[in-house]
CSV table of C-alpha atoms in Angstrom, one decimal:
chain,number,residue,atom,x,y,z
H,1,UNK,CA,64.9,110.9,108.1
H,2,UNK,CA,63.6,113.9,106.0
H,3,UNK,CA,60.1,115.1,107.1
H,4,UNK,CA,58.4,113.7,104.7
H,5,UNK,CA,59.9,109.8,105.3
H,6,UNK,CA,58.9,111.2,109.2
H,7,UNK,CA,55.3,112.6,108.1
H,8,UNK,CA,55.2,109.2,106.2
H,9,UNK,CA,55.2,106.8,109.4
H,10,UNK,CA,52.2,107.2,110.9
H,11,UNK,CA,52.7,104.3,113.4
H,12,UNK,CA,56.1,103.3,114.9
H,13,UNK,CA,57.8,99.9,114.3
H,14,UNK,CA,58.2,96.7,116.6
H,15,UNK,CA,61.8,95.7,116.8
H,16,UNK,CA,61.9,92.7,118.8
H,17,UNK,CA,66.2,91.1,119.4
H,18,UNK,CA,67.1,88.2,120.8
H,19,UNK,CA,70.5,86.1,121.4
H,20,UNK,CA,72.2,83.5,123.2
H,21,UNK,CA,74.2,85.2,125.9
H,22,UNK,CA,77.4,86.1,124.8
H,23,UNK,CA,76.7,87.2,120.9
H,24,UNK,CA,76.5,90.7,121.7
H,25,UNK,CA,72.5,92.1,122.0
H,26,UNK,CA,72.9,94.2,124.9
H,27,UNK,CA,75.8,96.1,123.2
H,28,UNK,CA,74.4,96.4,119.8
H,29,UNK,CA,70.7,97.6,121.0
H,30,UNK,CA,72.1,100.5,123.1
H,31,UNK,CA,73.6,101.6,120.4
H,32,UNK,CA,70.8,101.4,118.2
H,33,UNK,CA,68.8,103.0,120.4
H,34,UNK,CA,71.2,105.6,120.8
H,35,UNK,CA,71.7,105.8,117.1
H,36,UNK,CA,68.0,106.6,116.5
H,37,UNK,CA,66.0,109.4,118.4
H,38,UNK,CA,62.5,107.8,117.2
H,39,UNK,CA,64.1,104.2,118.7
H,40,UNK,CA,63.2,103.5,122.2
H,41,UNK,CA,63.6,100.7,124.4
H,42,UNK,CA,60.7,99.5,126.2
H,43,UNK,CA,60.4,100.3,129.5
H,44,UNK,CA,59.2,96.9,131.4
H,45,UNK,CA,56.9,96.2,134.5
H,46,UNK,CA,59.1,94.6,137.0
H,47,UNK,CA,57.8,93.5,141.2
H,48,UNK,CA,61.3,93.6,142.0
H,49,UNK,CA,62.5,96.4,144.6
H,50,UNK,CA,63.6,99.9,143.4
H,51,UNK,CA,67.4,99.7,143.6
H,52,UNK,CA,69.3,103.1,144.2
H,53,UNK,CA,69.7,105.4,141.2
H,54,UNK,CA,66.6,103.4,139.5
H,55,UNK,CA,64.0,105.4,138.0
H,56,UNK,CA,60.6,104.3,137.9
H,57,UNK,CA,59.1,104.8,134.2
H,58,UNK,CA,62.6,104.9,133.1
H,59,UNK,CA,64.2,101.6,134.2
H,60,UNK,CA,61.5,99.7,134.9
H,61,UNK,CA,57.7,100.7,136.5
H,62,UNK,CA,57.7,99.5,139.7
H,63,UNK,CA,54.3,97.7,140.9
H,64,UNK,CA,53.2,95.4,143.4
H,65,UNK,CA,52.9,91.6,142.6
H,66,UNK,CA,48.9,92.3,143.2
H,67,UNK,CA,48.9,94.7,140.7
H,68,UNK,CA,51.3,92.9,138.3
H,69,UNK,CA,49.2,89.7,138.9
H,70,UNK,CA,45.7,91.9,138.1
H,71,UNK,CA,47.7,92.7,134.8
H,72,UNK,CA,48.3,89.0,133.6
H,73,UNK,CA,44.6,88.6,134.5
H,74,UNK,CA,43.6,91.1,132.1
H,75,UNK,CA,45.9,90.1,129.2
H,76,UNK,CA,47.7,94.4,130.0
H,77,UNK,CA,51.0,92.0,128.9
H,78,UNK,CA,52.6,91.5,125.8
H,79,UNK,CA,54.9,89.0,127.3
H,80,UNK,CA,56.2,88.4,131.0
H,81,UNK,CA,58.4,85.6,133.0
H,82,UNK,CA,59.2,85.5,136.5
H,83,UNK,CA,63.0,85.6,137.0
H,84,UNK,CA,64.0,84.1,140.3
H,85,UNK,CA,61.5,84.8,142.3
H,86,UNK,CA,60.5,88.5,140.6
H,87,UNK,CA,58.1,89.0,137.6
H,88,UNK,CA,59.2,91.1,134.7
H,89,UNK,CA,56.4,92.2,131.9
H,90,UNK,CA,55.9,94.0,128.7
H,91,UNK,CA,52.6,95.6,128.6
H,92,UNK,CA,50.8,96.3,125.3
H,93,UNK,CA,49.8,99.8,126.5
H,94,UNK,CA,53.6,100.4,126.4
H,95,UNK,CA,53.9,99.4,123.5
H,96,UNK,CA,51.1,101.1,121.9
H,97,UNK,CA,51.8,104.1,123.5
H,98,UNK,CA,54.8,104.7,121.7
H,99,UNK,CA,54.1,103.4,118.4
H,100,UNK,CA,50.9,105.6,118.2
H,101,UNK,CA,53.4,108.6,118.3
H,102,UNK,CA,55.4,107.3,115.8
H,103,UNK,CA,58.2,106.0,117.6
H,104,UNK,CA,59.9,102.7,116.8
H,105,UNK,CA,60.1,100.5,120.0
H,106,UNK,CA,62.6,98.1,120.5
H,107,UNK,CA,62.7,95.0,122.8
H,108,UNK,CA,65.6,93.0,124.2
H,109,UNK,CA,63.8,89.9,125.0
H,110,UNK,CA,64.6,86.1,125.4
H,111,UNK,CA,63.2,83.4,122.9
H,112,UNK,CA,60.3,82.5,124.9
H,113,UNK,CA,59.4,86.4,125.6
H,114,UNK,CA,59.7,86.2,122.1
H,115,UNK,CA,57.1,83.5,121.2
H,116,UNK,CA,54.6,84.8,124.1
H,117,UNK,CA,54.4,88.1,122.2
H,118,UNK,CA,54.3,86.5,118.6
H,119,UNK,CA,51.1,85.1,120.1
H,120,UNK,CA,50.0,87.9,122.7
H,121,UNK,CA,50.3,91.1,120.2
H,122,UNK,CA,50.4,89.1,116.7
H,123,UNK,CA,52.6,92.1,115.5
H,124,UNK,CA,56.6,92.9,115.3
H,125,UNK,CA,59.9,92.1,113.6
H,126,UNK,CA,61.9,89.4,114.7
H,127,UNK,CA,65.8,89.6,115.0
H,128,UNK,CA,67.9,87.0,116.2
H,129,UNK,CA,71.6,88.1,116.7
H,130,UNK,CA,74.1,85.0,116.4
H,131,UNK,CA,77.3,85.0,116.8
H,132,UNK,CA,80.1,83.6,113.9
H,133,UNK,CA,80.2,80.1,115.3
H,134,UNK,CA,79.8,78.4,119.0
H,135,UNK,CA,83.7,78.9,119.3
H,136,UNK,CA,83.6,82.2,119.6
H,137,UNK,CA,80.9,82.5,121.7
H,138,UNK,CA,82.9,80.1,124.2
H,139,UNK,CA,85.7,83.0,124.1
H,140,UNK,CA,83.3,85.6,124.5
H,141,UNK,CA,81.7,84.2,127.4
H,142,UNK,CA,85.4,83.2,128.9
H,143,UNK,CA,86.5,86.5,128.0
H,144,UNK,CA,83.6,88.7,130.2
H,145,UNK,CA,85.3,86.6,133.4
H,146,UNK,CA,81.9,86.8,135.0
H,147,UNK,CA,80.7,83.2,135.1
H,148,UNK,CA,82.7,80.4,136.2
H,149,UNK,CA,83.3,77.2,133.8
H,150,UNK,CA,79.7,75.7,135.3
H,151,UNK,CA,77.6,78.6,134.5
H,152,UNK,CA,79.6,78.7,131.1
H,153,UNK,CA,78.8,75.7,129.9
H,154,UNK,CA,75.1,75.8,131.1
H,155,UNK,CA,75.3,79.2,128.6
H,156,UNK,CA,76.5,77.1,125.7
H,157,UNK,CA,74.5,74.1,126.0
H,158,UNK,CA,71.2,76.8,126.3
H,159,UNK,CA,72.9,78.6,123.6
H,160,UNK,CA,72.7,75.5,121.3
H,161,UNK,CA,69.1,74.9,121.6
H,162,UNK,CA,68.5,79.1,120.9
H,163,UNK,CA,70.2,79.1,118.5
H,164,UNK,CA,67.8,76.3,116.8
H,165,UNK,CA,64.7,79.2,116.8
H,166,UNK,CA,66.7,81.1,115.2
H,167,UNK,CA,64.2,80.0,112.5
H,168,UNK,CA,61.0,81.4,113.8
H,169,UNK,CA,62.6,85.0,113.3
H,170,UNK,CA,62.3,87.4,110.5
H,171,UNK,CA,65.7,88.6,110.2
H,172,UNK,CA,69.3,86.9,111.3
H,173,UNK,CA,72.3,89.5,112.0
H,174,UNK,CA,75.6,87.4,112.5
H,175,UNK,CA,77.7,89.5,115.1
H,176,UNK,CA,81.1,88.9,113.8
H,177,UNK,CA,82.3,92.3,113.1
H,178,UNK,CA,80.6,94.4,115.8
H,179,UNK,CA,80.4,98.0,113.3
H,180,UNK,CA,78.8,95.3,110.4
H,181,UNK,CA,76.4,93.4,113.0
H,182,UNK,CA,75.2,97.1,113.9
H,183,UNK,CA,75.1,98.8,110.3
H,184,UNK,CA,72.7,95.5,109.5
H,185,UNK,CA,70.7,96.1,112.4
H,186,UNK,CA,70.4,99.9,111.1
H,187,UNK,CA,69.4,99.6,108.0
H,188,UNK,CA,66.6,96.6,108.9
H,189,UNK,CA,65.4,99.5,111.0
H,190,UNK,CA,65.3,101.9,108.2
H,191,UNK,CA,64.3,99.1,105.7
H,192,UNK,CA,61.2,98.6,107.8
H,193,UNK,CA,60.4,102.3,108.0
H,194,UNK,CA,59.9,101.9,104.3
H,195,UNK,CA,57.5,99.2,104.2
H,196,UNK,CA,54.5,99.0,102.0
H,197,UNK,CA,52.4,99.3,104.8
H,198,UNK,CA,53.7,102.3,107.0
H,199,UNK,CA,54.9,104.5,104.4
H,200,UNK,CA,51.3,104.7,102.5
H,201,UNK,CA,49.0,105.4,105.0
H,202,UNK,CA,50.9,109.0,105.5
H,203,UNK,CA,50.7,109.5,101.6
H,204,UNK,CA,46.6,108.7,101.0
H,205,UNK,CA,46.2,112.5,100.7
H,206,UNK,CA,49.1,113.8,98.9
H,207,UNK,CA,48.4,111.3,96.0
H,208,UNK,CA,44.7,111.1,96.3
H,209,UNK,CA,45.3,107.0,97.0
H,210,UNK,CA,42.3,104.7,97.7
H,211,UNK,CA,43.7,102.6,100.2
S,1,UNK,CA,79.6,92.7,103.9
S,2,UNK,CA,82.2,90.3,106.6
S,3,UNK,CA,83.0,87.3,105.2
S,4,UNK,CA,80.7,85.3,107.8
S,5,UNK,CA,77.9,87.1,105.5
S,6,UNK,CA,78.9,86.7,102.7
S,7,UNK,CA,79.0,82.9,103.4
S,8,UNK,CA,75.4,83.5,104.9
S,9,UNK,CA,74.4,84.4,101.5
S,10,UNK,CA,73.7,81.1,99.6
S,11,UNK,CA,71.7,82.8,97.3
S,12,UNK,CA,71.6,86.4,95.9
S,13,UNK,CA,68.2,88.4,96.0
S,14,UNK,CA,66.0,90.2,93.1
S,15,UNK,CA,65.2,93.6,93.6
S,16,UNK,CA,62.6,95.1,91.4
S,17,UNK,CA,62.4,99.3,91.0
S,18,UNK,CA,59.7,100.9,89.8
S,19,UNK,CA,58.5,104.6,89.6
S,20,UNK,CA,57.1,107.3,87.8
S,21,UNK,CA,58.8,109.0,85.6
S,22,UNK,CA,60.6,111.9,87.0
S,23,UNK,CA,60.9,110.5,90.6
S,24,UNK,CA,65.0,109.9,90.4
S,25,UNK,CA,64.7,106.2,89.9
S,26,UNK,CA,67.6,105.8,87.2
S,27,UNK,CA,69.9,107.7,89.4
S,28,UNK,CA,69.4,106.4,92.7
S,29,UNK,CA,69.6,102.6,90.9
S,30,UNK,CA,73.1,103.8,89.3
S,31,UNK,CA,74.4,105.2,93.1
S,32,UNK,CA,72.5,101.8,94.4
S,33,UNK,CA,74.8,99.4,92.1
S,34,UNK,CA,77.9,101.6,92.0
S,35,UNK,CA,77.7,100.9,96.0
S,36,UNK,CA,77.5,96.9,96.3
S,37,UNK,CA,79.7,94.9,94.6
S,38,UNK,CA,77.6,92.0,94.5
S,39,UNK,CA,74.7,94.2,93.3
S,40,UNK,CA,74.4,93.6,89.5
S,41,UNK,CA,71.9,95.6,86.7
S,42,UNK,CA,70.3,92.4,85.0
S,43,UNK,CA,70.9,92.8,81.0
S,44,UNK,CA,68.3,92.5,79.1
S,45,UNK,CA,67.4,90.4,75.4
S,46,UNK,CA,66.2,92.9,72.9
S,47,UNK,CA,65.4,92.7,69.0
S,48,UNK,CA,66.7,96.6,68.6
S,49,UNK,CA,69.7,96.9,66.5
S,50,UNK,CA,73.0,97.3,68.5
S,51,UNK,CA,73.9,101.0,68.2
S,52,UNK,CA,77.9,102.3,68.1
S,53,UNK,CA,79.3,102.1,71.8
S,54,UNK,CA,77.0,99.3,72.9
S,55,UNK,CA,78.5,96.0,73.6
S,56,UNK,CA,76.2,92.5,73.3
S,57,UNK,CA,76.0,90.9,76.9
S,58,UNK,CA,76.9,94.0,78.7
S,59,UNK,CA,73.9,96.7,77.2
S,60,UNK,CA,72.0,94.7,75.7
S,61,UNK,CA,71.6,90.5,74.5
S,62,UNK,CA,71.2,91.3,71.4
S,63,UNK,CA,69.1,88.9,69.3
S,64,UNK,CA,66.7,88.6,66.7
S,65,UNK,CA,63.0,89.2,66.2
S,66,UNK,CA,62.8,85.1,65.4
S,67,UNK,CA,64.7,84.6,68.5
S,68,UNK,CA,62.8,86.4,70.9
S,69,UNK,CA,59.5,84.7,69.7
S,70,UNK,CA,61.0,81.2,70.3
S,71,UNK,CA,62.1,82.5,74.2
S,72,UNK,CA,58.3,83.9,74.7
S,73,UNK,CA,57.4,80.6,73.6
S,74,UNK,CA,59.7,78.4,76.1
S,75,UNK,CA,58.8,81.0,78.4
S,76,UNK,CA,61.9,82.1,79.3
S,77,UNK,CA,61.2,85.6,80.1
S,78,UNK,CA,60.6,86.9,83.7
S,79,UNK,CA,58.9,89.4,82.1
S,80,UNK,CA,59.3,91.6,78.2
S,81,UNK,CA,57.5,94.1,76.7
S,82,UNK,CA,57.4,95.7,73.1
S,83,UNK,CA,58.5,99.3,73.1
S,84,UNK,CA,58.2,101.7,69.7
S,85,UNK,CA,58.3,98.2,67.7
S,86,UNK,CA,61.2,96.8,69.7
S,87,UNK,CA,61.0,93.9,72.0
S,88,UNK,CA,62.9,94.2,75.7
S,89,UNK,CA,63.0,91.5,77.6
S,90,UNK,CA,64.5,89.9,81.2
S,91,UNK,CA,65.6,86.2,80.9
S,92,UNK,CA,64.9,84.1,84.1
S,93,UNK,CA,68.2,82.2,83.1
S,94,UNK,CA,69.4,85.9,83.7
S,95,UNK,CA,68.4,86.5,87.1
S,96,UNK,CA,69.3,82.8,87.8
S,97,UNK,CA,72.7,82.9,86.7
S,98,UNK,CA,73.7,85.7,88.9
S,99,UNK,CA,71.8,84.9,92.0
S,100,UNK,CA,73.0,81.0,91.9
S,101,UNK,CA,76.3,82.9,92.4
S,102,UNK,CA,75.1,84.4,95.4
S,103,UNK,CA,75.2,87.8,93.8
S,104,UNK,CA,71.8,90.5,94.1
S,105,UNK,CA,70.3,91.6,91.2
S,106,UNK,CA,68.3,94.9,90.4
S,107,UNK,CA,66.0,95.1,87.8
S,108,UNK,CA,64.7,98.6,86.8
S,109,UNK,CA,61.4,98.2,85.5
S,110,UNK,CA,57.9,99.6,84.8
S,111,UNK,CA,54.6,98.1,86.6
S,112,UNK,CA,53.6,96.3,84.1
S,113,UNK,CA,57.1,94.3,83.9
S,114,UNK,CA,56.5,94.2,87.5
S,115,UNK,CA,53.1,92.8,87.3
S,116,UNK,CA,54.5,90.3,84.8
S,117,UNK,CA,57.8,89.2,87.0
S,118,UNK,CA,55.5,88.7,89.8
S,119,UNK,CA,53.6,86.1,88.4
S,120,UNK,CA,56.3,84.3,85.8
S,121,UNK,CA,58.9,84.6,88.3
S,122,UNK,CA,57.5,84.2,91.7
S,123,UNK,CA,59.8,85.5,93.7
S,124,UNK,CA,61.6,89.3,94.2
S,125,UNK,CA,61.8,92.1,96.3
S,126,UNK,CA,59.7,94.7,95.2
S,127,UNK,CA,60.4,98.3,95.5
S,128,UNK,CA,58.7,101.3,94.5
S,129,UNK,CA,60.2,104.9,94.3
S,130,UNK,CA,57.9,108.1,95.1
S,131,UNK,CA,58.2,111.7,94.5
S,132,UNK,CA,57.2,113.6,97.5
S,133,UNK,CA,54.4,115.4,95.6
S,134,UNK,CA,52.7,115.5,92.1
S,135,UNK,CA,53.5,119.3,92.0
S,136,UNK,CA,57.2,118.3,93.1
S,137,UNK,CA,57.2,115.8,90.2
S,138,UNK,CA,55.8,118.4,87.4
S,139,UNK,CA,58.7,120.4,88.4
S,140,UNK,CA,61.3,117.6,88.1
S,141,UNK,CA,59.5,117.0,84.5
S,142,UNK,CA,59.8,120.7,83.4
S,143,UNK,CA,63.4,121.1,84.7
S,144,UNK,CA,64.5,118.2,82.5
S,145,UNK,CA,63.8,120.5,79.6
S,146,UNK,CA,63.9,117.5,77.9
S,147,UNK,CA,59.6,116.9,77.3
S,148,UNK,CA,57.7,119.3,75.8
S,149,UNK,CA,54.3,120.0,77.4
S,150,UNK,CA,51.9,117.6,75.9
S,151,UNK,CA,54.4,114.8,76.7
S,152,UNK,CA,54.6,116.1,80.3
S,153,UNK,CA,50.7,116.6,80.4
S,154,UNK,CA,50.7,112.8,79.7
S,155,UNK,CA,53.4,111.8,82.1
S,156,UNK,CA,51.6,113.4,85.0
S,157,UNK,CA,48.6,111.1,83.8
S,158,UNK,CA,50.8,108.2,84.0
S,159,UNK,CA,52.4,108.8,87.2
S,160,UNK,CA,48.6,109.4,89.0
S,161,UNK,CA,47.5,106.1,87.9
S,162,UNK,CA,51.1,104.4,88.2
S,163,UNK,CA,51.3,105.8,91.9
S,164,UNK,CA,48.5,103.8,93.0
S,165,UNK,CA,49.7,100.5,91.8
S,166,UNK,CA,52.9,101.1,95.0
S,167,UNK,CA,50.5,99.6,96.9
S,168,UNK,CA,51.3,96.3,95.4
S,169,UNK,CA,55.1,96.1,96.3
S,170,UNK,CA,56.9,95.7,99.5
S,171,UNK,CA,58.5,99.2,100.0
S,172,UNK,CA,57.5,102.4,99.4
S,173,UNK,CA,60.9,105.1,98.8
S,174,UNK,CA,60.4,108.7,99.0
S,175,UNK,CA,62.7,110.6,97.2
S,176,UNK,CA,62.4,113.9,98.3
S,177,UNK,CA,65.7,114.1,99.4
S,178,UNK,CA,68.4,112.4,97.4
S,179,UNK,CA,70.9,111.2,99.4
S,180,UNK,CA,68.0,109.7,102.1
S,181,UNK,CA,66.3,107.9,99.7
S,182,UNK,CA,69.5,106.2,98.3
S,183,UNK,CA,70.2,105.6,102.2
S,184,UNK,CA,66.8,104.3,102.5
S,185,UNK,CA,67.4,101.7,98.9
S,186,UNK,CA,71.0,100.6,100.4
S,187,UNK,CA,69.1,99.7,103.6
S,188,UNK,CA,66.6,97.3,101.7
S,189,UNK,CA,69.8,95.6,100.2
S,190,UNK,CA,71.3,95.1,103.2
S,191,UNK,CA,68.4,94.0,105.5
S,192,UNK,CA,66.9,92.1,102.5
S,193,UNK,CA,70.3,89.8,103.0
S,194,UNK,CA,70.0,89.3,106.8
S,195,UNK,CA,66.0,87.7,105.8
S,196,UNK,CA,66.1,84.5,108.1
S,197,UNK,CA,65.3,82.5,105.1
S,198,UNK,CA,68.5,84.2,103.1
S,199,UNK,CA,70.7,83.5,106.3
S,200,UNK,CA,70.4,80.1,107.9
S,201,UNK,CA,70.8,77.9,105.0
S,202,UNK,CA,74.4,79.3,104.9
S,203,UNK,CA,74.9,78.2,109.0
S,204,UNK,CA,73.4,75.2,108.9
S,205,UNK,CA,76.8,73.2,109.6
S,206,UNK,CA,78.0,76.0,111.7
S,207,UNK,CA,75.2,75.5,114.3
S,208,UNK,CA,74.4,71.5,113.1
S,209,UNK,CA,70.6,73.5,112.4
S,210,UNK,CA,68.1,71.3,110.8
S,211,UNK,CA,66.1,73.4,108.4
């Protein structure tokens, strides 16, 4: 970005991905993130134990489930789930935080993450990744040799019904060719930098604009 | 584009450019469509007289002043304008013709053709291409050597009250520096095609969606 597109962004984006297992999110959002240096991933508020080598503020912000549960109470969350037995939360001062420096923000969320924060924060782009068809997802899931045939097929019957709110979203990236899926995902972040909306605000003064 | 997107792409887009005079938008649209194949300039009708080297259905449609009247009349314009006694004008049947065949089309336009599109056509993608400063833009004007100063006095004019009408599309393009700003057009393209509503009816059999 040249300094003026930069000057020009006054407030980050809201990148919000999701997927059925198996199309390839994780993958393509690292290196997104790692592609741009005003991209970041959201750091979440987790109640799960600090593993070894884990960060808090960088992997997750590790609080107590009183002080996550103090949080729901006061709407702090964007979106949040409990994952077997732990709670896992986006908070809105996270995101803000970010975005009110200019940063683009990106979130690696499930679909109903998704809907919560469609309703909670009212603000974001949507990006569902899919993969080419369900065949290949089954190979892609067979091929990580991490879940056994049970777990599989729970994937693909879950991935199924996903797939189906695929609709709610504002953009849909087929992961077919991994370098395309990515260069798509790229340029929606760049296409989004050049909205109406962001690019404008920066400008009001440099061409006297009544907005 | 894989071919899982281009069989995504049901329907081509409309991309309408707009700018002020001296902000690079003829060159960046030429870079723009030399880089997509599927990207077409639409060909406009026009009552001119064909001059040596132009070719009818590739320049110009070339038609006469009797013509034209009937096709205001059926409305078939997207949008026309007269220009030094000349009438230019962009055919929906045009823009149909191409997009039906799943290809993109950009149209290259002033804000008044813009304006007019917007309401006779409906739909489109609208984008609008800024110099990075007024005093940036004089100097683009002078270098041309092709104005003298009254016309550049009154080109300045333009471009201060034709700047303020970018807040009426959907992205705002700075071109400060070339190649950025073409990056930033090819980006629209591309993230324009992965728009859920561009994608899904493509995958509907694929993923047995009902939409």
């Amino acid at each position: 970005m040249s300094s003026s597109q930069t000057k020009s962004r006054p407030k980050g984006g809201l990148f919000i991905v999701s997927a059925p297992s198996g199309a390839g999110k994780t993958s393509l959002c690292n290196r997104l993130v790692d592609f741009f240096p005003h991209l970041r991933h959201s750091v979440s508020f987790t109640t799960r134990a600090q593993r070894a080598g884990e960060e808090d503020g960088v992997d997750y912000f590790f609080i107590t489930p009183e002080s996550f549960k103090e949080m729901v109470e006061q709407g702090a969350f964007a979106e949040w789930a409990e994952v077997h037995g732990n709670r896992y939360g986006t908070a809105i001062e996270t995101l803000e935080h970010w975005r009110e420096q200019g940063c683009d923000v990106l979130l690696d969320i499930d679909i109903q993450g998704a809907a919560q924060l469609r309703k909670a924060y009212g603000e974001g782009v949507f990006i569902f990744i899919l993969p080419p068809d369900l065949k290949e997802l089954r190979k892609r899931l067979e091929n990580r040799q991490t879940d056994d045939a049970e777990v599989i097929e729970r994937r693909m019957k879950n991935a199924r019904d996903e797939i189906r709110e695929s609709v709610n979203y504002d953009y849909v990236v087929v992961n077919d060719d991994f370098d395309i899926a990515l260069d798509a995902l790229k340029s929606i972040v760049i296409a989004e930098g050049c909205r109406t909306a962001r690019v404008l605000p920066g400008l009001t003064e440099v061409f006297d604009l009544d907005i």
